[in-house]
XYZ file of C-alpha atoms in Angstrom:
544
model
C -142.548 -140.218 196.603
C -142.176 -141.530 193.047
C -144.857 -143.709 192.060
C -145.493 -144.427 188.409
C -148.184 -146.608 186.758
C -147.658 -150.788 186.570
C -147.351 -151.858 183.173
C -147.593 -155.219 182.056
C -144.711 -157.163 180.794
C -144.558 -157.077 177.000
C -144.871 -153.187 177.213
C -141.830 -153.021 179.720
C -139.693 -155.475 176.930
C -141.150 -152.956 174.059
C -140.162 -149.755 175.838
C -136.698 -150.970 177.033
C -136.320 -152.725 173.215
C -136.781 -149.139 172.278
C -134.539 -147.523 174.539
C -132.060 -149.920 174.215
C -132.124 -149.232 170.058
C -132.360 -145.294 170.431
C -130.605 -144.004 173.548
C -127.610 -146.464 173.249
C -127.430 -146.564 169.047
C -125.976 -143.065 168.276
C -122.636 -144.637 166.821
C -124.588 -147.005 164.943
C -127.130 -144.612 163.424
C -124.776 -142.023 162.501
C -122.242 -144.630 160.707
C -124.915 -146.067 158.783
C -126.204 -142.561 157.610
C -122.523 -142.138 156.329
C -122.623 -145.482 154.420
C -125.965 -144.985 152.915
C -125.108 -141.090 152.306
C -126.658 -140.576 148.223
C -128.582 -143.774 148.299
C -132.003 -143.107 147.240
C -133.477 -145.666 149.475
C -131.658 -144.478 152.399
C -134.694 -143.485 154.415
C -136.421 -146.554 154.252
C -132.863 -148.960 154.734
C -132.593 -147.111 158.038
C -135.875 -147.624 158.813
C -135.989 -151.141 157.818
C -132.870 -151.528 159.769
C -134.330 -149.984 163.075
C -137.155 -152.223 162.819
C -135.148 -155.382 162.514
C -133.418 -154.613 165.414
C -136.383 -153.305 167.695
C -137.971 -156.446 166.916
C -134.767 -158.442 167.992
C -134.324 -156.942 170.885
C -137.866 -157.233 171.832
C -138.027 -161.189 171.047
C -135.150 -161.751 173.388
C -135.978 -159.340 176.184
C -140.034 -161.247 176.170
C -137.730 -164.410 176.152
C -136.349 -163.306 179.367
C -139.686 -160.977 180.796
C -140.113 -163.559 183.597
C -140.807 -162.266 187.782
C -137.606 -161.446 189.873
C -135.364 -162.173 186.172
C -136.686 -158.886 183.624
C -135.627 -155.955 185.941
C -132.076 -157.229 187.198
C -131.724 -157.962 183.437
C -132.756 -154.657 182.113
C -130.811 -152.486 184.785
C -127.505 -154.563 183.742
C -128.008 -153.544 180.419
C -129.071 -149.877 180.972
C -125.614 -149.553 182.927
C -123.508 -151.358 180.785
C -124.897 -150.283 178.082
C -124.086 -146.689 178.908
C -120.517 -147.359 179.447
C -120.106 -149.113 176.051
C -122.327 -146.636 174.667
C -119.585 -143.551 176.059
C -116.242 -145.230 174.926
C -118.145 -146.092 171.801
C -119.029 -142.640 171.136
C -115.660 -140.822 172.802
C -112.769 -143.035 171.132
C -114.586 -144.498 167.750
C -113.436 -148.168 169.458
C -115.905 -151.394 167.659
C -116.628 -154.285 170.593
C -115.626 -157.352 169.962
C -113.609 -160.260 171.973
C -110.622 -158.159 171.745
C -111.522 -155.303 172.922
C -113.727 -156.948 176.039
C -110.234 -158.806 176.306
C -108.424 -156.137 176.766
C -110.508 -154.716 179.071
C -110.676 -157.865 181.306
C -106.998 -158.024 181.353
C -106.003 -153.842 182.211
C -104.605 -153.068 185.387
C -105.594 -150.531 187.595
C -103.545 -147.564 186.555
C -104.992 -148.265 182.810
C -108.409 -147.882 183.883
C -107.909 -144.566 185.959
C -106.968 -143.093 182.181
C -110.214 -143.695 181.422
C -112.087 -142.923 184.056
C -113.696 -138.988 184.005
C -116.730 -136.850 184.908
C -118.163 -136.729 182.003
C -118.252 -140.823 181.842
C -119.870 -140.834 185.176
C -122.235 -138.303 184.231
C -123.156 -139.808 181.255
C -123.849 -143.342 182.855
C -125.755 -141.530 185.685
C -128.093 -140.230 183.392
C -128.425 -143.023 180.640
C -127.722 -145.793 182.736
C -128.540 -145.244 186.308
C -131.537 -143.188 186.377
C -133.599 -145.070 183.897
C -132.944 -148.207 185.590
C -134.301 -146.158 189.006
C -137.364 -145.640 187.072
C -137.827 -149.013 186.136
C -137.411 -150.657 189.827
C -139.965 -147.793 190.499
C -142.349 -149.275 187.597
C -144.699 -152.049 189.077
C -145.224 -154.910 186.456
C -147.952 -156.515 186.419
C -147.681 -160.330 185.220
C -150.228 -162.876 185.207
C -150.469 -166.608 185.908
C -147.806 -168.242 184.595
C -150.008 -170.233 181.830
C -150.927 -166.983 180.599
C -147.841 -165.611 180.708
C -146.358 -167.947 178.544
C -149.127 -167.635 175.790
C -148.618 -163.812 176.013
C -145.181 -164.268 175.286
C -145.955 -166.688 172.338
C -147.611 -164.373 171.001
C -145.735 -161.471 171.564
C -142.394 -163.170 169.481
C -144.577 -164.620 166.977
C -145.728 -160.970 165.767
C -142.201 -159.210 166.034
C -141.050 -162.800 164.708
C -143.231 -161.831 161.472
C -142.814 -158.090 160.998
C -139.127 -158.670 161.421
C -139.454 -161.490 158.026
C -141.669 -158.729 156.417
C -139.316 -156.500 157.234
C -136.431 -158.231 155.638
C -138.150 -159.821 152.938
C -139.561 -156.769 151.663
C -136.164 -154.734 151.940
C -133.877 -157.773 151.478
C -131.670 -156.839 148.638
C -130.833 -153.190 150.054
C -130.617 -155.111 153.997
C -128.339 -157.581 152.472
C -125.814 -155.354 150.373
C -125.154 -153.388 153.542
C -124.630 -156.357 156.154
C -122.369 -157.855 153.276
C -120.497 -154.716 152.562
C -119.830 -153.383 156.021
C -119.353 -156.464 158.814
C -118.537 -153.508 161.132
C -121.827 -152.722 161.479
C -122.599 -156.191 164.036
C -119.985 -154.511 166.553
C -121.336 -151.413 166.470
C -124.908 -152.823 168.134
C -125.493 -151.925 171.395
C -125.776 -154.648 173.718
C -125.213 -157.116 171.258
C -121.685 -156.244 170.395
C -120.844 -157.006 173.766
C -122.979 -159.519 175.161
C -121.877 -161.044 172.474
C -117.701 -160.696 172.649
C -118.516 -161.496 176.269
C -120.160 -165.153 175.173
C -116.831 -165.379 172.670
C -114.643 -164.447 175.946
C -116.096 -166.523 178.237
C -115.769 -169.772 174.873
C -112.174 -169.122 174.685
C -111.135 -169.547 178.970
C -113.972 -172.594 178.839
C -111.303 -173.532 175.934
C -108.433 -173.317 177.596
C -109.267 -174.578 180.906
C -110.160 -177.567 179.012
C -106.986 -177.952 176.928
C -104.020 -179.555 178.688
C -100.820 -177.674 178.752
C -98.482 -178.346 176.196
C -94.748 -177.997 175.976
C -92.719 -176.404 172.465
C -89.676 -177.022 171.494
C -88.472 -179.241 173.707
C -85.248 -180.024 171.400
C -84.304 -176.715 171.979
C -80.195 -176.519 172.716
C -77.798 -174.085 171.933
C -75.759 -173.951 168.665
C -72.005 -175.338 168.869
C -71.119 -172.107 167.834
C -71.462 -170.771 171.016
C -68.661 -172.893 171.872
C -66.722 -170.061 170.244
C -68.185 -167.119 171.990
C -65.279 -165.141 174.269
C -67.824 -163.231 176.520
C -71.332 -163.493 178.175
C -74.007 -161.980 176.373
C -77.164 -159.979 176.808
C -79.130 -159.668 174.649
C -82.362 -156.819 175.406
C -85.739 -157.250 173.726
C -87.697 -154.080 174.507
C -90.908 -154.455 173.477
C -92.680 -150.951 172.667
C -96.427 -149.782 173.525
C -98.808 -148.288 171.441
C -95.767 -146.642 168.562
C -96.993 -146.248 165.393
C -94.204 -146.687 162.645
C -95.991 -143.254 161.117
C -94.656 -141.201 163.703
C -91.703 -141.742 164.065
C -89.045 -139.484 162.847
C -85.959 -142.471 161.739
C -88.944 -143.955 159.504
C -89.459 -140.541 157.679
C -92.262 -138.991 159.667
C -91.776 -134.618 159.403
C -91.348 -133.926 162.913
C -88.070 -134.991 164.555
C -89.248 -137.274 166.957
C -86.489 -139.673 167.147
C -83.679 -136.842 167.332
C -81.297 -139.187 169.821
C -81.410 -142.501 167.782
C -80.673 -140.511 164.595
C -77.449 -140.297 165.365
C -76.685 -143.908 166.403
C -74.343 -145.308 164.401
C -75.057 -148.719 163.574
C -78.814 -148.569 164.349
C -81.082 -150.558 162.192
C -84.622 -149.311 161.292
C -86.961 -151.642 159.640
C -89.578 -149.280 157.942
C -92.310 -151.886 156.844
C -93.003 -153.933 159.675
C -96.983 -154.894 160.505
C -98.583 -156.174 163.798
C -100.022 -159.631 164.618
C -102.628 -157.624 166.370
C -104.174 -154.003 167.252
C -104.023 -154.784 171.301
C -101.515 -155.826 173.472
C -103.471 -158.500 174.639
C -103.359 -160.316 170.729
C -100.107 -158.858 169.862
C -97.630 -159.950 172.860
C -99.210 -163.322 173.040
C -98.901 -163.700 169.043
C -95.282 -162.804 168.887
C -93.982 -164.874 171.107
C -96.246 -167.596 170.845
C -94.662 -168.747 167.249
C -97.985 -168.842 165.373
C -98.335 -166.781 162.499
C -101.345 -164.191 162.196
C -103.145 -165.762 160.353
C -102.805 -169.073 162.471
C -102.723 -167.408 165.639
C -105.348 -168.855 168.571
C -105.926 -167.330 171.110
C -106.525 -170.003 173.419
C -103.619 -172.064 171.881
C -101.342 -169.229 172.715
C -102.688 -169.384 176.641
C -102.135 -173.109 176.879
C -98.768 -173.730 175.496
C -94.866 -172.479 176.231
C -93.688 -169.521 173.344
C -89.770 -168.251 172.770
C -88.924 -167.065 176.291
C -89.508 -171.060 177.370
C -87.734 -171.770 174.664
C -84.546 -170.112 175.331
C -84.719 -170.642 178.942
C -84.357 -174.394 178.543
C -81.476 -174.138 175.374
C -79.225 -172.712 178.607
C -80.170 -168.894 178.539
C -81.597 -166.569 181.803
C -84.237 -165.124 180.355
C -85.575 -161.833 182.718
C -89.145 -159.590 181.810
C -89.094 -156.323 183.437
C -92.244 -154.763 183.317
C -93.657 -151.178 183.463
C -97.163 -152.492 181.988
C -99.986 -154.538 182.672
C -98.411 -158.005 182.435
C -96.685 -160.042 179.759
C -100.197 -161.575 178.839
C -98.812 -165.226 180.029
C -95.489 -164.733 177.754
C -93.554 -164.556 181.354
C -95.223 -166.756 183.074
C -92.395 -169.616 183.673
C -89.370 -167.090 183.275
C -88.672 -164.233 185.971
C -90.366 -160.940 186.279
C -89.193 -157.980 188.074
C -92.481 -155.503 188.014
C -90.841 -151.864 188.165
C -94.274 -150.121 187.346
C -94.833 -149.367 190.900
C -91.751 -148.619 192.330
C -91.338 -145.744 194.736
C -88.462 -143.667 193.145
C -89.243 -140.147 193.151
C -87.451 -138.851 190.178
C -89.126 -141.766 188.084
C -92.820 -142.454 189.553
C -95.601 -140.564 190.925
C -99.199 -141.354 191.287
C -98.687 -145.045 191.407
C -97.327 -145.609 188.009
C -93.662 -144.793 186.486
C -92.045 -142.898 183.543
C -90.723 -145.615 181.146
C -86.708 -145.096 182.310
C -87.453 -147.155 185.413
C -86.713 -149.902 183.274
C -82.876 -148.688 183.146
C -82.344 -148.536 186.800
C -79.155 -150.280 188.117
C -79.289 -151.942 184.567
C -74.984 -151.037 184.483
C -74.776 -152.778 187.873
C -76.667 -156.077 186.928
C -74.433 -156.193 183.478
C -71.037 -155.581 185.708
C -72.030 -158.754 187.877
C -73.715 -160.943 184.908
C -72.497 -164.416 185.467
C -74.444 -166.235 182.247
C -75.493 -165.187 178.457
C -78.907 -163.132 178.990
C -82.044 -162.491 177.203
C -83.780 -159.096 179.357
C -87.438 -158.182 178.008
C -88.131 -154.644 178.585
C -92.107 -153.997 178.489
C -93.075 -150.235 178.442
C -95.423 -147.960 178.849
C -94.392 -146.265 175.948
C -97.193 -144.141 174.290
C -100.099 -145.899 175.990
C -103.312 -143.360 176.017
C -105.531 -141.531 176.074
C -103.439 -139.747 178.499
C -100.396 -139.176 176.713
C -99.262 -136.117 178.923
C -98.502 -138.488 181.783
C -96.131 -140.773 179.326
C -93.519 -138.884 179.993
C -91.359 -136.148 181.975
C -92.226 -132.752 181.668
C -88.738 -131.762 179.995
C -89.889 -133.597 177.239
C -92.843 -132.027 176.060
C -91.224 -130.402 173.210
C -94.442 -130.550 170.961
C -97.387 -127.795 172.419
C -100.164 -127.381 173.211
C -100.863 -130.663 174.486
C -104.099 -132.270 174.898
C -104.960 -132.868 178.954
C -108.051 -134.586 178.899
C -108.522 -138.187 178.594
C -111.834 -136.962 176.174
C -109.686 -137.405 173.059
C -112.988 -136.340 170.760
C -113.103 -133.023 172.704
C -109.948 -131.727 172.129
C -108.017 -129.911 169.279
C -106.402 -133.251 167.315
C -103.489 -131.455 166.860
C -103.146 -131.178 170.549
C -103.533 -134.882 170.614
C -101.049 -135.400 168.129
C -98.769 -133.580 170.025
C -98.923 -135.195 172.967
C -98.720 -138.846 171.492
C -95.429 -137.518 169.424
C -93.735 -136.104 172.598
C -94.412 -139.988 173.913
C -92.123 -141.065 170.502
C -89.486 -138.434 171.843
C -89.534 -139.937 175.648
C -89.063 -143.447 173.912
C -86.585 -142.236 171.794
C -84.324 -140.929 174.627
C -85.005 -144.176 176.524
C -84.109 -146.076 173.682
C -80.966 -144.158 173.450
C -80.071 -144.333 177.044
C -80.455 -147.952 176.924
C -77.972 -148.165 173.812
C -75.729 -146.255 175.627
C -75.145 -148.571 178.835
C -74.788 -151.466 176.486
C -71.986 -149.405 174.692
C -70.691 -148.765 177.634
C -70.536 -152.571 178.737
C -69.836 -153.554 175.624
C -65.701 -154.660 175.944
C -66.614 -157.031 179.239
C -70.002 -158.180 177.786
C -72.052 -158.585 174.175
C -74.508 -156.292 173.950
C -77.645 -156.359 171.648
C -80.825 -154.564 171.659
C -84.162 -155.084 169.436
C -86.978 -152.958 169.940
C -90.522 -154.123 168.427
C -93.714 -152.100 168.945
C -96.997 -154.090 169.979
C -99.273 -152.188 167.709
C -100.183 -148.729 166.689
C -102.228 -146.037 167.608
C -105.269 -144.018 166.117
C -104.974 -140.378 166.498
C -108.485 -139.397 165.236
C -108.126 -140.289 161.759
C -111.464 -141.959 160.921
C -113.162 -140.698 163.884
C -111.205 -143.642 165.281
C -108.760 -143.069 168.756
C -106.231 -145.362 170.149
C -106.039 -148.942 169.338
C -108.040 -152.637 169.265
C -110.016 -151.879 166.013
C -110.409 -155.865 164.834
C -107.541 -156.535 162.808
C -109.736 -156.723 159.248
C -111.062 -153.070 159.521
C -108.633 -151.553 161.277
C -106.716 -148.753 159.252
C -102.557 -149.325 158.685
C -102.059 -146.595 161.793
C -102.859 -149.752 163.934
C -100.699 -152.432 162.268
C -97.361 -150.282 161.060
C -95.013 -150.407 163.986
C -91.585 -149.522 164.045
C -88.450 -151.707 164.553
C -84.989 -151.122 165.623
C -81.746 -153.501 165.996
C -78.675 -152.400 167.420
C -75.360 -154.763 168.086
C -72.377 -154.132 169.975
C -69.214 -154.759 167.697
C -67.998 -157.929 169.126
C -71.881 -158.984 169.461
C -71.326 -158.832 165.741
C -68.612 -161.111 165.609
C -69.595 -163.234 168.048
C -73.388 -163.610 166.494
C -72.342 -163.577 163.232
C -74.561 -160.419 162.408
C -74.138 -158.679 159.127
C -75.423 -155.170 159.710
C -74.854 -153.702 156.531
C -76.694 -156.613 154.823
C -79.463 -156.234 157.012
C -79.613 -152.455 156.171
C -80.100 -153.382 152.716
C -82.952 -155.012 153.161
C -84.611 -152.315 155.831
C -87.387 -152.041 153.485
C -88.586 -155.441 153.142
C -92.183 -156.686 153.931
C -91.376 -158.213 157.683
C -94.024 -158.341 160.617
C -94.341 -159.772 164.261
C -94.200 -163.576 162.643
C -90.591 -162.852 162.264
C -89.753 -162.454 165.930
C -89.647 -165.806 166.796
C -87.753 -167.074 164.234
C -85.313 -164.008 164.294
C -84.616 -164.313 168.092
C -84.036 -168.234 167.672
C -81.851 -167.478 164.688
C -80.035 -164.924 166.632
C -79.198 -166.343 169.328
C -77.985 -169.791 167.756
C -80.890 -171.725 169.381
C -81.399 -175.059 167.627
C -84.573 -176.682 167.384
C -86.822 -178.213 165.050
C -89.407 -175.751 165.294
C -87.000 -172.967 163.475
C -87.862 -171.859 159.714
C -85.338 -169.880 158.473
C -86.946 -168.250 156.116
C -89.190 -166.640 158.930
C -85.785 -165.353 160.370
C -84.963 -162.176 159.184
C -81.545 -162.355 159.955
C -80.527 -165.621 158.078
C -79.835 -164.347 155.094
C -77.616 -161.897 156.703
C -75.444 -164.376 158.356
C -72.315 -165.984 157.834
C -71.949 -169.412 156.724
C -69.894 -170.649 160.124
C -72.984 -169.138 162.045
C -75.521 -170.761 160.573
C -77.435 -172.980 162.359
């Protein structure tokens, strides 16, 4: 049987501080030897920088060294810490309160993606076992008056060599905190104990907030007085589509080879994102805040654009084949197709993104009022791009099958994510296609807006949620379609060769909200036109 010599408290905080700093840190330490690479002090920043942070960790860890409280706390952050430390490590992802959002707000068939061997293999032996041989460890602490002086003592001393530390090193120490603010989310456990203390601010924050209605002046134009049919309009809202990839925006592979030939489809090639992760993005879009305003917590507590239409007179319907809306649906309906049992469609609990389509000619034959249908994909959600779409549409080999992005060939990976772009071209396509089809007993409309990008290994960086100020334009250029029936045109006052002039223009997800009020001849107070990027392109008699 195991049995290992008892230690006394402030050796347990020093070893773990140590552990913590060198068996978790790899990301860290190999960044900042990129950053410092031909600096002649390099050696002694790092080392100045490793003390800094042993002594940290060790001033909070003796803050916590108490009986029945230090080993629960250290085997929490052994575990976690290994986890962070692998996704860290395999997808070049920073920690911060989006990313812990987003990972508080997946659903199940998201996290299976991630899960793998190798993850539980490398927790097992970083996380698990070291925290086995610390329950093993007696510790040996004495009276509690003593205690406390030992502790004194103990953060007074790495309290002072952390000062020396800085004082003596302070201008090279402060020229690389001030020139790379990455480096804070790059600390293991800190980066995410403390996005977890941000996370936990922001629900406090809107628990606390009472809920508060928008736009309630919101009524329909009188030119819909004028309107001869119903209306749908469909607001597909893409997943993880980068605008670089995609073959109508001038990327070299043909990944869009359906919607080239759509006459009358709009592209918009210079569109950005409000966010790098779903659960910023969707939110912001809808919400009506700008980027640079945008709050989170705001965004939770208050009614966006689909409440907004609702209550001018339009149904408003999200069908979803993701993890949720991210409390943009909440007060409209949702149909959630994502685990529906068709076999052509869905296998292994999730479903390829054309489940969105189904019986979508039979609901337009028996629609009674104008319409506003969100479509939320899966689109080209990884790491496991493979399973985005059908096998008949893997055009683009090999393909990467792992959900280890850093292991595999990138081209492989590339591969994969484009044949995603070809699936959502096709569905794209297919959806333009029933609306054609409807389009003499029904207007017909369709705008497609990606949530954010996607990394593909450039910058050691993989998939998406990079905060917003570091993250490279592979996150934040999305593409953005528009297609109108021709009496949708008339109808809506659309002018689709003026709005192909300006397909070029600086636009981002601000302009949703004001575009899909302007659109759809929604009056309210909370409009500004020049947020709309289809007033310009509209008639005088449809103006609002």
């Amino acid at each position: 049987m195991l049995k290992l010599k008892s230690l006394r408290p402030e050796w347990v905080t020093l070893l773990a501080s140590a552990y913590l700093l060198i068996g978790f840190n790899s990301v860290l330490w190999e960044h900042i030897s990129t950053v410092l690479q031909g600096d002649a002090h390099a050696v002694l920043l790092r080392l100045a920088f490793g003390v800094l942070l042993l002594c940290a960790f060790n001033i909070v860890l003796t803050l916590l060294a108490f009986r029945k409280v230090l080993k629960p706390v250290l085997a929490a952050l052994f575990i976690i810490s290994a986890g962070v430390a692998y996704f860290m490590s395999q997808y070049g992802v920073l920690i911060d309160i989006g990313m812990l959002r987003n990972t508080v707000e997946t659903n199940v068939t998201e996290v299976r993606d991630l899960l793998s061997l190798k993850l539980f293999v490398h927790i097992l032996l970083l996380g698990v076992i070291p925290t086995f041989i610390l329950l093993k460890t007696p510790i040996r602490f004495r009276s509690l008056p003593r205690e406390l002086l030992q502790k004194l003592l103990v953060v007074l001393a790495s309290a002072a060599l952390l000062a020396a530390v800085a004082m003596v090193n302070y201008q090279g120490l402060a020229s690389l905190f001030r020139n790379h603010h990455e480096l804070r989310l790059m600390i293991v456990p800190s980066n995410y104990i403390g996005a977890s203390v941000n996370y936990a601010r922001e629900k406090v924050g809107v628990a606390s907030q009472p809920f508060r209605k928008i736009g309630e002046d919101a009524t329909l134009a009188p030119a819909w007085a004028g309107h001869p049919r119903k209306s749908l309009t469909v607001l597909v809202v893409g997943e993880s589509a980068r605008a670089e990839n995609f073959g109508l925006l001038g990327y070299n592979r043909d990944t869009t080879p359906q919607l080239s030939k759509e006459q009358g489809l709009l592209s918009f090639s210079n569109v950005t994102s409000c966010g790098t992760e779903t659960a910023v993005s969707v939110p912001c879009m809808f919400s009506g805040m700008t980027r640079k305003d945008y709050d989170a917590a705001r965004a939770k507590n208050q009614e966006g654009l689909l409440d907004m239409l609702q209550r001018a007179g339009l149904v408003v319907e999200w069908r979803d084949n993701q993890s949720g809306c991210k409390g943009t649906c909440d007060r409209v309906h949702v149909e959630d197709v994502s685990n529906l049992k068709d076999p052509a469609l869905c296998a292994d609990n999730e479903c390829h993104d054309e489940i969105l389509l189904k019986d979508l000619a039979a609901r337009i034959d028996d629609l009674k009022q104008d319409t506003v249908l969100v479509l939320h994909q899966m689109g080209s959600h990884g790491p496991d791009y493979y399973k985005r779409y059908p096998a008949s549409f893997e055009r683009f080999t090999p393909v990467c099958r792992s959900n280890a992005l850093n292991q595999c060939d990138r081209q492989s990976i590339v591969n994969g994510y484009d044949n995603t772009l070809l699936y959502t071209d096709h569905v794209l396509a297919s959806l333009i296609d029933v609306l054609r089809s409807k389009q003499d007993q029904v207007d017909t409309a369709m705008i497609y807006l990606s949530d954010h990008g996607e990394s593909l290994g450039e910058y050691n960086l993989f998939l998406h949620g990079t905060p917003y100020m570091l993250a490279p334009e592979q996150q934040k250029h999305v593409p953005m379609l528009a297609w109108f029936s021709d009496n949708y045109r008339k109808s809506f006052g659309v002018d689709t060769d003026c709005l192909q002039q300006g397909r070029d223009r600086p636009l981002s997800q601000d302009n949703l909200f004001h575009s899909m009020l302007g659109l759809l001849q929604v009056r309210t107070s909370l409009y500004n036109p020049q947020l709309d990027l289809f007033a310009g392109c509209r008639p005088a008699q449809a103006s609002l």
